[in-house]
XYZ file of C-alpha atoms in Angstrom:
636
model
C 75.148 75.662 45.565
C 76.002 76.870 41.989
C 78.719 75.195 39.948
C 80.478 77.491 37.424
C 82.773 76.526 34.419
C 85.474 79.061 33.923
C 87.115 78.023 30.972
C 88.349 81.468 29.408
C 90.462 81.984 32.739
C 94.183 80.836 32.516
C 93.914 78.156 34.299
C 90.673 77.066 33.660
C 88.610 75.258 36.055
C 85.320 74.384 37.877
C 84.392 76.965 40.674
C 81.384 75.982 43.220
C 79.448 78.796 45.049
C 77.581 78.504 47.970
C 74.936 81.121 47.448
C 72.004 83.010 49.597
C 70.105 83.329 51.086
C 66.904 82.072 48.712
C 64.923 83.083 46.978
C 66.997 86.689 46.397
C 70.507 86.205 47.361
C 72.840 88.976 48.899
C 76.010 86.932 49.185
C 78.207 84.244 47.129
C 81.135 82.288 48.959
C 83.725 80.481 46.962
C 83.987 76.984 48.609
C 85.736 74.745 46.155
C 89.259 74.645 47.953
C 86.719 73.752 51.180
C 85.680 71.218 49.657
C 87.885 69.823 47.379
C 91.485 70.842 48.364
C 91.946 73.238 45.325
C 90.310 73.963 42.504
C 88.481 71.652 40.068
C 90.317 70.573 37.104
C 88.393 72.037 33.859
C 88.533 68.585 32.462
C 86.554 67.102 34.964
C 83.663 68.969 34.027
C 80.475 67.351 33.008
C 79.049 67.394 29.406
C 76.854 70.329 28.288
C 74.151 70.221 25.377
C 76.223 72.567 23.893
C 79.343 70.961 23.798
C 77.030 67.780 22.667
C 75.586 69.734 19.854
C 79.564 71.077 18.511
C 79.953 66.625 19.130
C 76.778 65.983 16.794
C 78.100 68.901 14.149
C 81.631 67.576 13.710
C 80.428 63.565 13.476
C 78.165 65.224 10.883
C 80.777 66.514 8.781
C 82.889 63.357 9.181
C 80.113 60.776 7.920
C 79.575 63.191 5.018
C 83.189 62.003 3.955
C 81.492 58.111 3.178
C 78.471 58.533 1.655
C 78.617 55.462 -0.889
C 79.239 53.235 2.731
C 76.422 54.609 4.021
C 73.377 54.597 1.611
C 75.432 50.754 1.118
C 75.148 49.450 5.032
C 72.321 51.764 5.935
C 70.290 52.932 3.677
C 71.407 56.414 4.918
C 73.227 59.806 3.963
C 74.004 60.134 8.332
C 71.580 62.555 8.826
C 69.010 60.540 10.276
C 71.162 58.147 12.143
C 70.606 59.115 16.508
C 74.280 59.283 17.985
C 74.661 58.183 21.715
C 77.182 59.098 24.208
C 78.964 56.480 25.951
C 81.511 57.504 29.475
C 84.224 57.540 30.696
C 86.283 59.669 28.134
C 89.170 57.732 27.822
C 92.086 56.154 29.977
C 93.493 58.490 31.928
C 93.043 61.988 33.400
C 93.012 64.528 31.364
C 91.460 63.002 28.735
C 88.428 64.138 26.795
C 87.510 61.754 23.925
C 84.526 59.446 23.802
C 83.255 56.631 21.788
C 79.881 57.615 20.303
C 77.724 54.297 18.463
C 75.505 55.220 15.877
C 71.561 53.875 15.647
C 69.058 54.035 13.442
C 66.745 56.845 14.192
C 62.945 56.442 14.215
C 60.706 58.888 15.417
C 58.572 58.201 18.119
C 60.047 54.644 19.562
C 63.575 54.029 20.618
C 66.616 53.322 19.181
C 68.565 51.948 21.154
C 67.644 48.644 19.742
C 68.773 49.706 16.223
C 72.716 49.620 16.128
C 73.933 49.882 12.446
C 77.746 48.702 13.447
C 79.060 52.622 13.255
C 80.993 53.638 15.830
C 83.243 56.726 16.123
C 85.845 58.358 18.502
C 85.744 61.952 18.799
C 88.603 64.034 20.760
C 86.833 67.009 22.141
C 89.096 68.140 25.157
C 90.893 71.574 23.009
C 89.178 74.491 24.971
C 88.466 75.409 20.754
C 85.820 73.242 19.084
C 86.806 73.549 15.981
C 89.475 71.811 16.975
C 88.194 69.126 17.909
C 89.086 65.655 15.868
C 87.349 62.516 14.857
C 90.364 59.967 15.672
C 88.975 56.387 14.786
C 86.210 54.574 13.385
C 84.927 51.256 14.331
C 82.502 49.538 11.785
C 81.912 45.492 12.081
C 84.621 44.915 14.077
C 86.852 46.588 12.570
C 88.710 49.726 13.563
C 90.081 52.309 10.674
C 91.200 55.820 11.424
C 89.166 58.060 9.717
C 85.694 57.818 7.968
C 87.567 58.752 4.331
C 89.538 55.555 5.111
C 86.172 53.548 5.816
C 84.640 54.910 2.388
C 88.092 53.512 0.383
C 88.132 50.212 2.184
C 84.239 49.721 1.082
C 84.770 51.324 -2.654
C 87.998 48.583 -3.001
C 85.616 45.879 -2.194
C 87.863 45.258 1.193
C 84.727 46.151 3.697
C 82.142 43.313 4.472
C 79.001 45.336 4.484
C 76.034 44.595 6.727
C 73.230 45.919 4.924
C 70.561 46.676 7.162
C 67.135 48.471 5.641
C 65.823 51.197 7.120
C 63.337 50.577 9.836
C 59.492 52.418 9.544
C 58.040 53.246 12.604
C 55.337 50.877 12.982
C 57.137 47.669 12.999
C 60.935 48.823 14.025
C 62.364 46.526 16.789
C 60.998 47.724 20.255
C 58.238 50.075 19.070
C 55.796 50.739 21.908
C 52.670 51.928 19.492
C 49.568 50.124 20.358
C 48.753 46.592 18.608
C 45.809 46.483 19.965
C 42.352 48.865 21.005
C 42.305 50.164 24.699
C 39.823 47.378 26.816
C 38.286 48.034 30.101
C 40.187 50.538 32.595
C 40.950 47.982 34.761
C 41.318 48.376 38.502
C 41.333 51.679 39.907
C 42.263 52.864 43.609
C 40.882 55.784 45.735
C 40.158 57.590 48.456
C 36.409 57.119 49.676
C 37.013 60.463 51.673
C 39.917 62.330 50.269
C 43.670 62.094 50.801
C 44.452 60.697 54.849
C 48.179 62.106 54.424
C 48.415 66.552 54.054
C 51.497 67.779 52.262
C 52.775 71.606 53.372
C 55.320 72.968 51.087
C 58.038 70.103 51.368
C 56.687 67.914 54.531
C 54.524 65.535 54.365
C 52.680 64.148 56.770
C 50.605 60.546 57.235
C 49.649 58.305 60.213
C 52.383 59.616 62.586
C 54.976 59.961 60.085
C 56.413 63.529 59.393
C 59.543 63.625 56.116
C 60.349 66.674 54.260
C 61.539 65.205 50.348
C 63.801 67.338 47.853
C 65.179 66.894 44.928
C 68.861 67.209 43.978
C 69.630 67.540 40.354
C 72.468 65.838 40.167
C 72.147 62.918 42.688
C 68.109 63.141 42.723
C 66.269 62.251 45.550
C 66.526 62.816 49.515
C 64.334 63.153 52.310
C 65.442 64.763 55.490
C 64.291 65.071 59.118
C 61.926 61.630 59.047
C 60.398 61.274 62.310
C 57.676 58.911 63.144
C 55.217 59.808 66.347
C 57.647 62.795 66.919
C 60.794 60.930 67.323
C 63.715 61.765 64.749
C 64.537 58.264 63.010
C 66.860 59.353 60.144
C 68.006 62.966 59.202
C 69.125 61.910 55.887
C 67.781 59.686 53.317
C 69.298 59.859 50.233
C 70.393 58.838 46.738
C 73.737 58.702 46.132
C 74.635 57.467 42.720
C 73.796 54.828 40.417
C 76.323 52.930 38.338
C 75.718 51.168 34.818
C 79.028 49.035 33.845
C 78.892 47.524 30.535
C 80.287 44.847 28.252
C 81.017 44.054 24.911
C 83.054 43.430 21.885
C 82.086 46.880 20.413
C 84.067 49.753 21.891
C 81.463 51.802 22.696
C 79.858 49.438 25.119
C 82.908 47.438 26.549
C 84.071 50.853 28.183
C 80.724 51.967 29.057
C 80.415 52.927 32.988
C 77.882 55.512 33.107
C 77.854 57.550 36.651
C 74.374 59.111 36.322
C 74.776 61.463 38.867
C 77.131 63.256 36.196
C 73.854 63.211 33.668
C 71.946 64.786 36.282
C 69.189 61.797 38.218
C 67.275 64.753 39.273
C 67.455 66.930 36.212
C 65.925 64.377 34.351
C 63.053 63.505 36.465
C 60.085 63.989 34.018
C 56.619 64.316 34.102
C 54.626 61.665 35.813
C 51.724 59.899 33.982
C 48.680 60.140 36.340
C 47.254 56.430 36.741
C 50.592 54.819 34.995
C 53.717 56.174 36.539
C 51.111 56.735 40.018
C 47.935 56.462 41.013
C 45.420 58.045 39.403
C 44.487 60.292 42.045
C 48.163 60.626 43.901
C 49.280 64.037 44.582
C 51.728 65.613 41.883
C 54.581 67.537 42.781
C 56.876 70.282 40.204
C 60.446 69.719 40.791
C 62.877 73.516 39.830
C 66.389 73.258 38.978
C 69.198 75.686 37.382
C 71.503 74.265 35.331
C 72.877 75.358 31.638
C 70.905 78.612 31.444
C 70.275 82.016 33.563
C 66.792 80.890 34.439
C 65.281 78.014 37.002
C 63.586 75.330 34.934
C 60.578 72.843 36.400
C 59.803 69.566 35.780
C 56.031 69.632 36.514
C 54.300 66.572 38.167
C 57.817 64.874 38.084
C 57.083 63.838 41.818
C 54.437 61.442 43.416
C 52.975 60.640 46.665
C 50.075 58.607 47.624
C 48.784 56.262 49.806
C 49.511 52.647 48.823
C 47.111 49.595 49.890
C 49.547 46.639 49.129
C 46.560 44.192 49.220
C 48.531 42.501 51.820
C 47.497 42.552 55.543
C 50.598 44.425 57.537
C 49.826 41.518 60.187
C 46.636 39.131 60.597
C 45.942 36.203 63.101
C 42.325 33.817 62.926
C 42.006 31.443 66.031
C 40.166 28.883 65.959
C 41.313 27.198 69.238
C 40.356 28.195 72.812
C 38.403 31.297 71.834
C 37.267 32.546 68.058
C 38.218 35.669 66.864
C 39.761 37.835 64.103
C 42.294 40.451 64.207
C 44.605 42.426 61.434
C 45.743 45.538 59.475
C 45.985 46.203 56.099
C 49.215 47.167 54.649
C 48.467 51.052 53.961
C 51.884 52.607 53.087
C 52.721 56.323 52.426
C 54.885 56.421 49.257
C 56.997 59.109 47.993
C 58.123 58.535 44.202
C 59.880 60.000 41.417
C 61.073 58.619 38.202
C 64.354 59.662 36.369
C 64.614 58.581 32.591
C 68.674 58.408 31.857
C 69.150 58.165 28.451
C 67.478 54.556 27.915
C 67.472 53.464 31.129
C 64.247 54.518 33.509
C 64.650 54.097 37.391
C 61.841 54.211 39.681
C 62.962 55.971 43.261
C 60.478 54.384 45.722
C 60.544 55.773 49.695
C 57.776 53.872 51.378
C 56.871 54.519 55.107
C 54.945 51.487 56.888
C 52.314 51.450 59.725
C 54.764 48.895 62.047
C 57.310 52.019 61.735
C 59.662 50.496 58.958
C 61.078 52.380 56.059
C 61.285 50.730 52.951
C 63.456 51.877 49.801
C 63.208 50.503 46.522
C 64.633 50.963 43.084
C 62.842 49.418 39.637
C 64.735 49.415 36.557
C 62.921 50.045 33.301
C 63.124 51.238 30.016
C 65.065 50.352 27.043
C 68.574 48.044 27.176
C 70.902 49.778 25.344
C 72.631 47.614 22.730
C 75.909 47.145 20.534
C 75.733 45.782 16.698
C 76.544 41.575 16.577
C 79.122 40.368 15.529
C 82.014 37.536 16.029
C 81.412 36.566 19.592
C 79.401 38.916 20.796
C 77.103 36.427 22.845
C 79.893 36.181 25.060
C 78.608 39.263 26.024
C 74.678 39.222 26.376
C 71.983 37.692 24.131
C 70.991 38.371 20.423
C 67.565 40.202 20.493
C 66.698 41.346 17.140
C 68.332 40.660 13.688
C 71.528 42.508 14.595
C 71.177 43.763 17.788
C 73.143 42.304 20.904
C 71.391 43.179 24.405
C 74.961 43.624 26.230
C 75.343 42.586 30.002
C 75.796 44.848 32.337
C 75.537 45.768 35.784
C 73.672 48.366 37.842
C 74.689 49.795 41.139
C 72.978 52.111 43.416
C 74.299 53.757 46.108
C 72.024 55.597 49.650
C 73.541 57.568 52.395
C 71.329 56.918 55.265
C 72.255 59.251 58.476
C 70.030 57.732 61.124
C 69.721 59.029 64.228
C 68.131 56.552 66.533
C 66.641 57.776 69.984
C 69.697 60.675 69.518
C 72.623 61.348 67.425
C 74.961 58.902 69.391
C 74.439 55.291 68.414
C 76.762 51.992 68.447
C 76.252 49.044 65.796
C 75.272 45.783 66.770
C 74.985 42.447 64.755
C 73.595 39.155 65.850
C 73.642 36.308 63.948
C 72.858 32.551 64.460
C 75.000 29.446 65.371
C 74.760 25.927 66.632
C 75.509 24.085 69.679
C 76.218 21.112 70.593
C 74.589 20.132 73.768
C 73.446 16.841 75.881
C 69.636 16.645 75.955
C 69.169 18.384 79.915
C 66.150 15.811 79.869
C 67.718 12.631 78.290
C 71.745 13.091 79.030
C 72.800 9.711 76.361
C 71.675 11.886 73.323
C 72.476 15.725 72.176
C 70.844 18.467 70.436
C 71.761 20.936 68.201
C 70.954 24.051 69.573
C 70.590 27.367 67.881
C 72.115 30.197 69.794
C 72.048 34.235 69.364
C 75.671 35.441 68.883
C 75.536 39.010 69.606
C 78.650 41.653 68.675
C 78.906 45.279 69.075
C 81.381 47.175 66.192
C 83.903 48.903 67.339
C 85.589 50.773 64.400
C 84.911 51.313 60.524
C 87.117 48.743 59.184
C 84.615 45.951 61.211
C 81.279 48.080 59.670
C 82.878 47.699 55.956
C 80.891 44.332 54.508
C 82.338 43.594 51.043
C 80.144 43.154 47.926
C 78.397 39.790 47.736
C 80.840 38.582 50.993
C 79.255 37.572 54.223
C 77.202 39.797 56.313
C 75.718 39.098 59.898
C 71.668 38.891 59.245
C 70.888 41.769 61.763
C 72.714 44.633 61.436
C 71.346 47.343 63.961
C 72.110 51.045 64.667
C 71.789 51.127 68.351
C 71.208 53.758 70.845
C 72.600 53.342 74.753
C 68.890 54.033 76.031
C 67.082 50.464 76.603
C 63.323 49.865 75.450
C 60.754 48.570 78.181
C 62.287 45.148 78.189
C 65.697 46.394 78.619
C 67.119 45.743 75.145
C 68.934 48.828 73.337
C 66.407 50.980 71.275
C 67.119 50.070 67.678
C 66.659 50.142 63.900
C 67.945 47.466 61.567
C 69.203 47.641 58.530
C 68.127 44.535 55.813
C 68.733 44.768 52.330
C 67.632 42.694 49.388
C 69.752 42.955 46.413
C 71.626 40.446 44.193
C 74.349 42.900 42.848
C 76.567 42.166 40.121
C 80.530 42.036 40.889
C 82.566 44.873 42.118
C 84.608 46.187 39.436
C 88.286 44.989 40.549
C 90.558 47.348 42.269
C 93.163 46.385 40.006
C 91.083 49.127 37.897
C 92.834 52.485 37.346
C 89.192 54.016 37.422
C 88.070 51.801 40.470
C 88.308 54.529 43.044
C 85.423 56.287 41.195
C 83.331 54.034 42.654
C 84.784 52.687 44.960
C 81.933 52.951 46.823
C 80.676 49.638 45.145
C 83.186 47.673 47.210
C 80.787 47.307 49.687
C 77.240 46.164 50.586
C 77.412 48.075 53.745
C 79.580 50.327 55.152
C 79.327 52.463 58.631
C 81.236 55.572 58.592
C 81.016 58.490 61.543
C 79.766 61.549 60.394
C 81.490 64.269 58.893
C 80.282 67.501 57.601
C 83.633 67.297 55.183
C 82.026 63.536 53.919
C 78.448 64.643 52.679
C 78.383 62.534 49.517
C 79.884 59.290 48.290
C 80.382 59.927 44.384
C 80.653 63.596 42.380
C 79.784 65.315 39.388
C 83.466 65.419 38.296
C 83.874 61.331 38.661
C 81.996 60.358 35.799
C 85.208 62.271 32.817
C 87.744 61.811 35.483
C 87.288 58.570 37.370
C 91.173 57.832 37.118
C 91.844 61.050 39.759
C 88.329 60.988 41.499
C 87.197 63.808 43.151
C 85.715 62.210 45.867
C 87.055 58.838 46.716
C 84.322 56.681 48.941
C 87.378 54.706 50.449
C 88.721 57.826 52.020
C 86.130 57.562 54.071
C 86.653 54.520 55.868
C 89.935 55.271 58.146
C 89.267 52.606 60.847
C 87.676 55.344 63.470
C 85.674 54.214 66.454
C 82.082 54.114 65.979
C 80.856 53.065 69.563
C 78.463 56.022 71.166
C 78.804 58.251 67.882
C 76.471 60.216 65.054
C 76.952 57.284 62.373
C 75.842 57.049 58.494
C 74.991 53.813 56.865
C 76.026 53.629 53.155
C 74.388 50.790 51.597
C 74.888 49.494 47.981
C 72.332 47.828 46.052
C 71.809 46.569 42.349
C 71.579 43.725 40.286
C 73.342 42.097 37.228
C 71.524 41.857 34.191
C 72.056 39.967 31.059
C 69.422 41.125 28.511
C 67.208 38.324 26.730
C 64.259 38.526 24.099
C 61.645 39.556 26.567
C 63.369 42.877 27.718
C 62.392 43.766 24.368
C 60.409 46.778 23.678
C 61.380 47.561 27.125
C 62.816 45.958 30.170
C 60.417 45.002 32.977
C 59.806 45.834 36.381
C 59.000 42.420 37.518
C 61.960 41.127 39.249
C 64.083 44.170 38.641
C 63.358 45.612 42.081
C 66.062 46.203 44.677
C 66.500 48.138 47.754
C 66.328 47.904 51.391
C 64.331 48.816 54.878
C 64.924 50.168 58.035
C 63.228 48.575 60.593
C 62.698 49.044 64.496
C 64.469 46.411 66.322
C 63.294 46.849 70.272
C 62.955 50.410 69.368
C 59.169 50.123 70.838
C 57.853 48.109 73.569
C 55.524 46.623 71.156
C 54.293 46.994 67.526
C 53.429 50.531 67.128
C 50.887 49.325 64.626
C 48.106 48.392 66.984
C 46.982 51.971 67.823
C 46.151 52.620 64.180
C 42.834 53.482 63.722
C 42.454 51.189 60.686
C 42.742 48.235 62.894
C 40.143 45.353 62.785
C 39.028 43.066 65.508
C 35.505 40.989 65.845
C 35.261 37.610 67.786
C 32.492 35.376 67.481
C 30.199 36.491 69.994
C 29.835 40.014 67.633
C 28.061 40.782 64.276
C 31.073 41.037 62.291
C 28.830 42.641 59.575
C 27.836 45.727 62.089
C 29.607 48.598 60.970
C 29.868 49.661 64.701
C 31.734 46.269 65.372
C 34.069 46.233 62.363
C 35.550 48.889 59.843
C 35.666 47.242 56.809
C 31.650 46.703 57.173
C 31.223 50.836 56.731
C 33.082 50.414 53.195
C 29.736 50.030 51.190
C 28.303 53.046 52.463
C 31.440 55.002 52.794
C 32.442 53.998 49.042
C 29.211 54.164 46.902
C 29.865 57.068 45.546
C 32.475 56.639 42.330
C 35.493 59.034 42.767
C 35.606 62.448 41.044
C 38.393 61.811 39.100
C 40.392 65.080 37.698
C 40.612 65.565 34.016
C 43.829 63.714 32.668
C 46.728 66.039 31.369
C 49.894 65.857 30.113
C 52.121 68.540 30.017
C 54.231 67.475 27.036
C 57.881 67.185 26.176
C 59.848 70.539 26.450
C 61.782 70.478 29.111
C-alpha cells in the first residue's frame, strides 16, 4: 500500500495505491474511492517532518519578537527551548492549527518535565507556508494574540513573570544519567543448548506453535496465520490503535488526544537494547518501512523474540495423601516483542504464546509523562512533580482486532456466567441452599456482542465452533481481558466518532474485507469527519455460524505522581488480554511437552534418567557465549 499527498492538484487530496507485486512492482491500482467512498480530503493528512520543520521556523521568528520576556521568564533567546506538538488541530474539519507548549531543552535527558508556561497556536492549513500564522499565545494562564503583544504586556510591568533558571544537564528534573557505578550484572537467562524455537524469514516456530509477525508502520504490530499443533487458532492478531486523552488547564494539554497510529507505532519502533529492552541472548529482528522519502528505511534490532521462563510453574500438584509423588511444568513462553517510543510515551507490544495453548497479549507503558506548566488550579488536573511542572491526567486506550478462527472460519459466541439458586436441601427438606448455577447464552447478533466500556460483561466470553470436543462440549477459545480503562470520551463529543472504538470493552463484528481496521491515519487532524468510524461497524447482523472478529479495548487511567518521575514505570502499568482454549482439547495439551516432570517416591528424584531438572548441572556448566554488545545508534 503506498499513500500519496497530492497537494499541487486542484483539488488536492490523499491518494492510496495498492502496489506489486514485491520486491519490483509492475502494476499500481488506485483504491481510495474502494476504500473510502471518494477521495481523501488533503486536510486529513498526517504531519510530515517537513511541514514540522516550516512549524519550528515560523515559532522561531515569532519568539524573536519578545526577547526581553524571554531572557526575563527563561533565561532564554528561544533558540534552545524543544517545541512539542500536541493533536487534534482544532474544532472542526478542515482545520489545521495546533497548540504547540514550549520546554526547556537539555541535551541528553527529556524535557518533557521542563514546561516554561509558553504556549503558542500556529495556523498551518494554507497549501503556502509562508503563509502560515502564529494566532495566539498562552503564557501563565493567560492568553494574548501575538508574541509582540506578550513582550508589551511584560515591558509595562502588566505580565507576572515566572522566572525559571535554566536547567544543566546533570541535575535537570527527570535526568536518567547514572548516580551511581554499575554493580554486579545481576541475573542473566540462557539457553544451555541454543535457541528451542527456529525463526524462517517471518514464521516462527516453538513447541507446536507456528505465527508469522509483521510490522505495520502506522498501526505497528500483527501476527497472522497462528496455529498451534497445526490447527489455525487466529488469522489475525493485531494492533489497532492506541489513544492518549489528556487534561489540563493549559491549552496545549486540555485538547490533547493523540491517535498514535497517525505518528506512525511502527515507524517508530527503535532499536532494542540487548539484555534491557530483551534478553540478552533473544533473537533481533530489522523492521523496513517507506514513508517521507524515495528509499525503504530499517529500524535494526527493533524486534524481539525469545523464550521466556516466567519462574512460575504453568501447573504443579505434590500429594502427600494416598500415594507420594510430584508432577509440573514450568511456565516456558515464546514471546514476540517490539517497543515503539511515541514522542514521550514508550509502549511495550508483548505477544506471548503458552504451553497449555493460550495466547497472551500485553501492553506496558513507559517513558516520560508529558507535562503542562502549574498554575491556578492545575491539581485539579494531575499532581505537582517538580517546581513547576504539573504531571497531567490522562488516559490511554488500546485497541486489537483479533480474527479467530476456531476449528474453521464459522463460529457462534457463547457466554456463561454464574447465578444463585434458591433450593431446599434434597437431603434435609426444612432448610435451603444457595446454589450456584452455570447460565449459559449463545449471541445472536452484534448489538448483543457490543459490551460497553467499564459496563458489565459475562465472565466467559467464548468464540465457539459447531464441532464438539471429546466430551461433547463446543470446541472453544475464550476471550478474558484485564484492564482498568479510563472513561470513554462522551458521545456528546463532536470528535467522539474518531474513536469510537473506545465505547466498548468488547465488541464482535462479522467479517468484512471492506472493515479491515478500526481507526485511520486521517482520524488523528480530522476526528470531527472520521474516516473510518468503528461504530459503522456494528449494524446488528447475525453472528451465529459465521467468520467473526473480536475487537477488544484495553488501557488504563493514569494520574501522574512524584514517582513517575524520571520515567513512568512498568510495574502496574500492564494491560492486555488472552485467548484461551475453552473445551477446545480433550485435555490440557500441556502434558505431552517434553519439559514435563514427574518422580514419586519410590524413584531417585536426583537420577537424571528419572527427572529433567536433575540433567541441569551437567547440561548448564558451561557459561553462555554471550555475543559482543552493540548498539546501532540514533539515526533513523
Amino acid at each position: 500500500m503506498a499513500v500519496l499527498y497530492f497537494g499541487n492538484q486542484p483539488d488536492p487530496n490523499v491518494t492510496e495505491y495498492v502496489v506489486g507485486p514485491l520486491p519490483t512492482p509492475a502494476y499500481h491500482r488506485d483504491v481510495t474511492v474502494q476504500k473510502y467512498g471518494g477521495k481523501v480530503p488533503y486536510h486529513r493528512r498526517p504531519v510530515t517532518g517537513k511541514e514540522y520543520m516550516d512549524i519550528n521556523t515560523l515559532i522561531q521568528r515569532e519568539l524573536g519578537k519578545a526577547p526581553r520576556f524571554l531572557a526575563a521568564c527563561c533565561e532564554s533567546n528561544g533558540t534552545d527551548l524543544a517545541i512539542l506538538t500536541t493533536a487534534p488541530r482544532g474544532f472542526k474539519s478542515g482545520d489545521r492549527t495546533t497548540w504547540f507548549v514550549l520546554f526547556h531543552g537539555v541535551a541528553g535527558t527529556g524535557y518533557y518535565l521542563s514546561p516554561v508556561g509558553l504556549e503558542v497556536l500556529v495556523e498551518h492549513g494554507d497549501l503556502v507556508a509562508s503563509h502560515w500564522q502564529l494566532r495566539q499565545v498562552f503564557y501563565n494562564g493567560r492568553y494574548f494574540s501575538s508574541m509582540r503583544d506578550l513582550e508589551d504586556a511584560f515591558v509595562a510591568n502588566l505580565l507576572e513573570v515566572v522566572r525559571i533558571e535554566k536547567p544543566w544537564a546533570e541535575a535537570v528534573l527527570g535526568s536518567m544519567r547514572l548516580r551511581h557505578q554499575p554493580g554486579s550484572p545481576g541475573l542473566l537467562q540462557y539457553e544451555p543448548q541454543g535457541p528451542r524455537y527456529s525463526i524462517r524469514d517471518n514464521r516462527v516456530t516453538f513447541q507446536g506453535w507456528s505465527i508469522t509477525f509483521g510490522m505495520n508502520p502506522n498501526s505497528g504490530p500483527r501476527l497472522f496465520d497462528i496455529r498451534y499443533r497445526g490447527e489455525r487458532i487466529i488469522y489475525e492478531l493485531s494492533l489497532q490503535e492506541a489513544l492518549a486523552l489528556y487534561g489540563s488547564n493549559c491549552p496545549g494539554g486540555m485538547s490533547t488526544r493523540y491517535l498514535d497510529g497517525s505518528f506512525g507505532i511502527g515507524r517508530f519502533a527503535y532499536e532494542l537494547v540487548r539484555g534491557l529492552d530483551c534478553p540478552y541472548t533473544a533473537t533481533y529482528m530489522d523492521r523496513h518501512y517507506l514513508a517521507e522519502s524515495e528509499t525503504p528505511k530499517t529500524n535494526q534490532n527493533s524486534l524481539c523474540i525469545f523464550e521466556h521462563d516466567a519462574a512460575l510453574p504453568l501447573r504443579r500438584h505434590f500429594s502427600d495423601s494416598h500415594s507420594f509423588y510430584y508432577g509440573g511444568l514450568r511456565k516456558n513462553t515464546l514471546v514476540i516483542r517490539t517497543v515503539s517510543t511515541l514522542i514521550n510515551y514508550d509502549y511495550i507490544w508483548d505477544f506471548m504464546f503458552h504451553g497449555s495453548g493460550a495466547v497472551e497479549v500485553r501492553v506496558h507503558a513507559t517513558g516520560y509523562i508529558s507535562s503542562s506548566f502549574l498554575h491556578g488550579q492545575g491539581t485539579n488536573y494531575g499532581n505537582r512533580v517538580g517546581p513547576h511542572t504539573l504531571g497531567t491526567m490522562h488516559l490511554h486506550h488500546i485497541h486489537y482486532k483479533v480474527d479467530l478462527d476456531v476449528d474453521g472460519q464459522l463460529n457462534s459466541l457463547e457466554t456463561q456466567d454464574m447465578e444463585y439458586e434458591l433450593v431446599k436441601d434434597p437431603w434435609s427438606m426444612q432448610n435451603t441452599i444457595e446454589r450456584p448455577y452455570l447460565r449459559r447464552e449463545r449471541l445472536e447478533r452484534e448489538d448483543e456482542a457490543a459490551f460497553p466500556l467499564n459496563g458489565p460483561m459475562p465472565r466467559y466470553v467464548s468464540f465457539a465452533s459447531p464441532k464438539p470436543n471429546k466430551w461433547g462440549h463446543p470446541r472453544s477459545y475464550r476471550i478474558q481481558i484485564s484492564s482498568f480503562a479510563g472513561e470513554h470520551l462522551p458521545t456528546s463529543s463532536p470528535m467522539e466518532r474518531s474513536i469510537s472504538w473506545g465505547r466498548y470493552q468488547l465488541a464482535v463484528t462479522r467479517r468484512k474485507e471492506e472493515e479491515p481496521t478500526s481507526s485511520s491515519i486521517y482520524n488523528q487532524n480530522d476526528p470531527w469527519t472520521p474516516t473510518v468510524a468503528f461504530a459503522d461497524f456494528i449494524d446488528n447482523e447475525t453472528i451465529t455460524s459465521k467468520d467473526l472478529v473480536a475487537w477488544i479495548s484495553v488501557g488504563f487511567l493514569h494520574v501522574p505522581h512524584a514517582e513517575d518521575v524520571p520515567n513512568t514505570v512498568t510495574v502496574g502499568n500492564g494491560v492486555g488480554f488472552f485467548l484461551r482454549p475453552y473445551n477446545y482439547f480433550n485435555e490440557d495439551p500441556s502434558v505431552d511437552s517434553p519439559d514435563s516432570v514427574y518422580f514419586s517416591g519410590e524413584e531417585d528424584a536426583g537420577a537424571c534418567g528419572a527427572n529433567p531438572l536433575a540433567c541441569l548441572p551437567a547440561a548448564a556448566a558451561c557459561a553462555p557465549h554471550l555475543p559482543p554488545f552493540r548498539c546501532g545508534g540514533f539515526l533513523h
